[in-house]
Amino acid sequence: MYRHEFEEVVLRAAQERGCGLAGVVFDDDDNVFEVILDKDGGEPVSLDDCEYVHRAVLAAFDRDVEDYALTVGSAGISASEADAILKTIDE
């Protein structure tokens, strides 16, 4: 997976939900990606926003082929909290 392609997918999905990117962290050694969303004006990032971006990446990149781990969270919650919440949602 190319970093710029990943960033394009994430940015497009975030913008579709009215979000911006507060940060994208890459751990190239382990293929671990952390996306942190934020909204202007103090509006909170919702779980639906995080899930939307997460699913956009899953749709764009085959996890089995690319062998990556992804966490999408909010500047208001930690990545581990967001990951735990997303695991409880049925696909």
Tab-separated table of N, CA and C in Angstrom:
chain	number	residue	atom	x	y	z
A	1	MET	N	0.857	-1.172	0.000
A	1	MET	CA	0.000	0.000	0.000
A	1	MET	C	0.902	1.234	0.000
A	2	TYR	N	0.578	2.163	-0.863
A	2	TYR	CA	1.333	3.411	-0.912
A	2	TYR	C	0.716	4.424	0.033
A	3	ARG	N	1.579	5.116	0.749
A	3	ARG	CA	1.121	6.072	1.755
A	3	ARG	C	0.207	7.139	1.160
A	4	HIS	N	0.566	7.678	0.005
A	4	HIS	CA	-0.252	8.750	-0.586
A	4	HIS	C	-1.642	8.246	-0.979
A	5	GLU	N	-1.737	6.984	-1.430
A	5	GLU	CA	-3.054	6.425	-1.761
A	5	GLU	C	-3.899	6.258	-0.502
A	6	PHE	N	-3.263	5.787	0.566
A	6	PHE	CA	-3.943	5.642	1.844
A	6	PHE	C	-4.460	6.999	2.327
A	7	GLU	N	-3.591	8.006	2.280
A	7	GLU	CA	-3.982	9.345	2.739
A	7	GLU	C	-5.120	9.917	1.908
A	8	GLU	N	-5.120	9.668	0.605
A	8	GLU	CA	-6.193	10.160	-0.260
A	8	GLU	C	-7.536	9.542	0.124
A	9	VAL	N	-7.547	8.240	0.356
A	9	VAL	CA	-8.780	7.550	0.742
A	9	VAL	C	-9.278	8.084	2.080
A	10	VAL	N	-8.369	8.213	3.040
A	10	VAL	CA	-8.736	8.691	4.375
A	10	VAL	C	-9.256	10.124	4.312
A	11	LEU	N	-8.562	10.991	3.605
A	11	LEU	CA	-8.970	12.396	3.521
A	11	LEU	C	-10.329	12.532	2.846
A	12	ARG	N	-10.533	11.810	1.757
A	12	ARG	CA	-11.813	11.885	1.039
A	12	ARG	C	-12.962	11.413	1.940
A	13	ALA	N	-12.767	10.289	2.614
A	13	ALA	CA	-13.814	9.756	3.498
A	13	ALA	C	-14.074	10.704	4.665
A	14	ALA	N	-13.020	11.253	5.238
A	14	ALA	CA	-13.181	12.195	6.360
A	14	ALA	C	-13.972	13.419	5.913
A	15	GLN	N	-13.626	13.962	4.758
A	15	GLN	CA	-14.325	15.141	4.247
A	15	GLN	C	-15.788	14.840	3.949
A	16	GLU	N	-16.073	13.645	3.471
A	16	GLU	CA	-17.462	13.260	3.211
A	16	GLU	C	-18.289	13.270	4.488
A	17	ARG	N	-17.655	13.076	5.627
A	17	ARG	CA	-18.339	13.106	6.930
A	17	ARG	C	-18.212	14.456	7.617
A	18	GLY	N	-17.635	15.444	6.941
A	18	GLY	CA	-17.485	16.766	7.534
A	18	GLY	C	-16.353	16.843	8.546
A	19	CYS	N	-15.408	15.918	8.431
A	19	CYS	CA	-14.272	15.866	9.361
A	19	CYS	C	-12.993	16.308	8.662
A	20	GLY	N	-12.016	16.616	9.482
A	20	GLY	CA	-10.671	16.868	9.015
A	20	GLY	C	-9.751	15.862	9.673
A	21	LEU	N	-8.521	15.874	9.235
A	21	LEU	CA	-7.536	14.975	9.828
A	21	LEU	C	-6.712	15.727	10.853
A	22	ALA	N	-6.761	15.262	12.083
A	22	ALA	CA	-5.915	15.829	13.129
A	22	ALA	C	-4.554	15.157	13.087
A	23	GLY	N	-4.490	13.981	12.488
A	23	GLY	CA	-3.217	13.288	12.370
A	23	GLY	C	-3.361	11.931	11.738
A	24	VAL	N	-2.282	11.510	11.111
A	24	VAL	CA	-2.175	10.162	10.570
A	24	VAL	C	-0.805	9.658	10.995
A	25	VAL	N	-0.788	8.539	11.701
A	25	VAL	CA	0.459	7.977	12.200
A	25	VAL	C	0.721	6.666	11.471
A	26	PHE	N	1.909	6.560	10.907
A	26	PHE	CA	2.303	5.354	10.181
A	26	PHE	C	3.401	4.636	10.945
A	27	ASP	N	3.234	3.366	11.150
A	27	ASP	CA	4.299	2.508	11.660
A	27	ASP	C	4.609	1.544	10.526
A	28	ASP	N	5.504	1.978	9.641
A	28	ASP	CA	5.793	1.210	8.437
A	28	ASP	C	6.372	-0.167	8.737
A	29	ASP	N	7.064	-0.314	9.853
A	29	ASP	CA	7.664	-1.608	10.187
A	29	ASP	C	6.606	-2.674	10.417
A	30	ASP	N	5.512	-2.292	11.048
A	30	ASP	CA	4.454	-3.244	11.369
A	30	ASP	C	3.194	-3.058	10.534
A	31	ASN	N	3.201	-2.104	9.586
A	31	ASN	CA	2.019	-1.780	8.788
A	31	ASN	C	0.820	-1.461	9.668
A	32	VAL	N	1.045	-0.608	10.647
A	32	VAL	CA	-0.005	-0.165	11.552
A	32	VAL	C	-0.276	1.304	11.255
A	33	PHE	N	-1.548	1.638	11.049
A	33	PHE	CA	-1.940	2.995	10.717
A	33	PHE	C	-2.956	3.496	11.722
A	34	GLU	N	-2.740	4.700	12.200
A	34	GLU	CA	-3.676	5.322	13.138
A	34	GLU	C	-4.144	6.638	12.536
A	35	VAL	N	-5.449	6.786	12.409
A	35	VAL	CA	-6.059	7.994	11.860
A	35	VAL	C	-6.788	8.698	12.997
A	36	ILE	N	-6.539	9.994	13.130
A	36	ILE	CA	-7.192	10.789	14.169
A	36	ILE	C	-8.017	11.873	13.484
A	37	LEU	N	-9.337	11.832	13.712
A	37	LEU	CA	-10.270	12.778	13.099
A	37	LEU	C	-10.583	13.925	14.052
A	38	ASP	N	-10.983	15.032	13.463
A	38	ASP	CA	-11.394	16.197	14.238
A	38	ASP	C	-12.426	16.962	13.422
A	39	LYS	N	-13.219	17.777	14.097
A	39	LYS	CA	-14.186	18.653	13.424
A	39	LYS	C	-13.971	20.078	13.908
A	40	ASP	N	-14.255	21.017	13.026
A	40	ASP	CA	-14.149	22.437	13.387
A	40	ASP	C	-15.292	22.855	14.293
A	41	GLY	N	-15.062	23.896	15.040
A	41	GLY	CA	-16.118	24.480	15.854
A	41	GLY	C	-16.440	23.704	17.108
A	42	GLY	N	-15.604	22.781	17.482
A	42	GLY	CA	-15.842	22.039	18.713
A	42	GLY	C	-16.882	20.940	18.604
A	43	GLU	N	-17.399	20.734	17.403
A	43	GLU	CA	-18.374	19.652	17.207
A	43	GLU	C	-17.665	18.318	17.395
A	44	PRO	N	-18.265	17.394	18.123
A	44	PRO	CA	-17.587	16.116	18.375
A	44	PRO	C	-17.591	15.209	17.147
A	45	VAL	N	-16.542	14.436	17.020
A	45	VAL	CA	-16.476	13.385	16.016
A	45	VAL	C	-17.280	12.210	16.558
A	46	SER	N	-18.178	11.693	15.751
A	46	SER	CA	-19.035	10.600	16.212
A	46	SER	C	-18.420	9.241	15.885
A	47	LEU	N	-18.956	8.244	16.518
A	47	LEU	CA	-18.565	6.876	16.210
A	47	LEU	C	-18.873	6.566	14.748
A	48	ASP	N	-19.994	7.080	14.245
A	48	ASP	CA	-20.349	6.881	12.836
A	48	ASP	C	-19.296	7.473	11.908
A	49	ASP	N	-18.730	8.636	12.284
A	49	ASP	CA	-17.665	9.253	11.484
A	49	ASP	C	-16.450	8.327	11.418
A	50	CYS	N	-16.044	7.819	12.578
A	50	CYS	CA	-14.887	6.925	12.652
A	50	CYS	C	-15.132	5.649	11.853
A	51	GLU	N	-16.313	5.096	12.022
A	51	GLU	CA	-16.657	3.863	11.318
A	51	GLU	C	-16.671	4.086	9.801
A	52	TYR	N	-17.181	5.217	9.361
A	52	TYR	CA	-17.248	5.530	7.930
A	52	TYR	C	-15.849	5.541	7.315
A	53	VAL	N	-14.931	6.224	7.979
A	53	VAL	CA	-13.557	6.313	7.475
A	53	VAL	C	-12.903	4.930	7.513
A	54	HIS	N	-13.117	4.208	8.585
A	54	HIS	CA	-12.555	2.860	8.727
A	54	HIS	C	-13.040	1.960	7.593
A	55	ARG	N	-14.325	1.987	7.327
A	55	ARG	CA	-14.899	1.142	6.264
A	55	ARG	C	-14.435	1.579	4.874
A	56	ALA	N	-14.204	2.874	4.685
A	56	ALA	CA	-13.698	3.355	3.388
A	56	ALA	C	-12.312	2.772	3.108
A	57	VAL	N	-11.488	2.718	4.131
A	57	VAL	CA	-10.155	2.138	3.962
A	57	VAL	C	-10.265	0.636	3.713
A	58	LEU	N	-11.131	-0.047	4.470
A	58	LEU	CA	-11.320	-1.483	4.261
A	58	LEU	C	-11.797	-1.784	2.844
A	59	ALA	N	-12.643	-0.919	2.297
A	59	ALA	CA	-13.151	-1.120	0.944
A	59	ALA	C	-12.080	-0.859	-0.116
A	60	ALA	N	-11.152	0.034	0.180
A	60	ALA	CA	-10.141	0.425	-0.805
A	60	ALA	C	-8.923	-0.493	-0.811
A	61	PHE	N	-8.620	-1.109	0.336
A	61	PHE	CA	-7.410	-1.914	0.448
A	61	PHE	C	-7.735	-3.266	1.074
A	62	ASP	N	-7.356	-4.318	0.406
A	62	ASP	CA	-7.593	-5.668	0.899
A	62	ASP	C	-6.654	-5.945	2.073
A	63	ARG	N	-7.226	-6.121	3.218
A	63	ARG	CA	-6.443	-6.318	4.442
A	63	ARG	C	-5.580	-7.585	4.359
A	64	ASP	N	-6.058	-8.616	3.696
A	64	ASP	CA	-5.286	-9.848	3.574
A	64	ASP	C	-4.086	-9.677	2.636
A	65	VAL	N	-4.258	-8.901	1.594
A	65	VAL	CA	-3.175	-8.681	0.638
A	65	VAL	C	-2.181	-7.663	1.183
A	66	GLU	N	-2.678	-6.574	1.715
A	66	GLU	CA	-1.824	-5.486	2.186
A	66	GLU	C	-1.242	-5.754	3.579
A	67	ASP	N	-1.886	-6.613	4.366
A	67	ASP	CA	-1.410	-6.979	5.700
A	67	ASP	C	-1.166	-5.747	6.573
A	68	TYR	N	-2.246	-5.064	6.926
A	68	TYR	CA	-2.142	-3.863	7.745
A	68	TYR	C	-3.146	-3.904	8.891
A	69	ALA	N	-2.895	-3.072	9.872
A	69	ALA	CA	-3.833	-2.861	10.979
A	69	ALA	C	-4.216	-1.392	10.963
A	70	LEU	N	-5.473	-1.094	11.253
A	70	LEU	CA	-5.975	0.272	11.174
A	70	LEU	C	-6.792	0.609	12.398
A	71	THR	N	-6.540	1.795	12.929
A	71	THR	CA	-7.345	2.344	14.006
A	71	THR	C	-7.763	3.748	13.600
A	72	VAL	N	-9.054	4.031	13.722
A	72	VAL	CA	-9.570	5.376	13.453
A	72	VAL	C	-10.191	5.875	14.744
A	73	GLY	N	-9.748	7.044	15.167
A	73	GLY	CA	-10.261	7.603	16.415
A	73	GLY	C	-10.459	9.098	16.298
A	74	SER	N	-10.859	9.677	17.384
A	74	SER	CA	-11.123	11.104	17.476
A	74	SER	C	-10.064	11.756	18.341
A	75	ALA	N	-9.855	13.019	18.113
A	75	ALA	CA	-8.947	13.766	18.977
A	75	ALA	C	-9.483	13.752	20.401
A	76	GLY	N	-10.774	13.424	20.570
A	76	GLY	CA	-11.389	13.405	21.886
A	76	GLY	C	-11.332	12.064	22.597
A	77	ILE	N	-11.026	10.980	21.851
A	77	ILE	CA	-10.888	9.673	22.484
A	77	ILE	C	-9.606	9.026	21.984
A	78	SER	N	-9.071	8.130	22.761
A	78	SER	CA	-7.822	7.487	22.367
A	78	SER	C	-8.084	6.444	21.287
A	79	ALA	N	-7.027	6.087	20.582
A	79	ALA	CA	-7.140	5.091	19.526
A	79	ALA	C	-7.579	3.742	20.083
A	80	SER	N	-7.082	3.377	21.242
A	80	SER	CA	-7.470	2.080	21.815
A	80	SER	C	-8.949	2.071	22.197
A	81	GLU	N	-9.473	3.206	22.682
A	81	GLU	CA	-10.902	3.291	22.994
A	81	GLU	C	-11.727	3.153	21.722
A	82	ALA	N	-11.322	3.835	20.663
A	82	ALA	CA	-12.044	3.771	19.392
A	82	ALA	C	-11.999	2.360	18.819
A	83	ASP	N	-10.839	1.723	18.893
A	83	ASP	CA	-10.699	0.369	18.381
A	83	ASP	C	-11.611	-0.588	19.126
A	84	ALA	N	-11.686	-0.458	20.437
A	84	ALA	CA	-12.546	-1.322	21.239
A	84	ALA	C	-14.016	-1.125	20.872
A	85	ILE	N	-14.427	0.110	20.624
A	85	ILE	CA	-15.803	0.390	20.256
A	85	ILE	C	-16.122	-0.209	18.887
A	86	LEU	N	-15.218	-0.023	17.925
A	86	LEU	CA	-15.456	-0.535	16.574
A	86	LEU	C	-15.545	-2.056	16.549
A	87	LYS	N	-14.834	-2.731	17.418
A	87	LYS	CA	-14.882	-4.195	17.455
A	87	LYS	C	-16.232	-4.707	17.912
A	88	THR	N	-17.010	-3.864	18.585
A	88	THR	CA	-18.317	-4.299	19.086
A	88	THR	C	-19.423	-4.149	18.042
A	89	ILE	N	-19.123	-3.514	16.948
A	89	ILE	CA	-20.126	-3.253	15.913
A	89	ILE	C	-20.147	-4.409	14.914
A	90	ASP	N	-21.312	-4.954	14.682
A	90	ASP	CA	-21.447	-6.015	13.676
A	90	ASP	C	-21.330	-5.414	12.289
A	91	GLU	N	-20.675	-6.126	11.426
A	91	GLU	CA	-20.541	-5.637	10.045
A	91	GLU	C	-21.749	-5.980	9.238
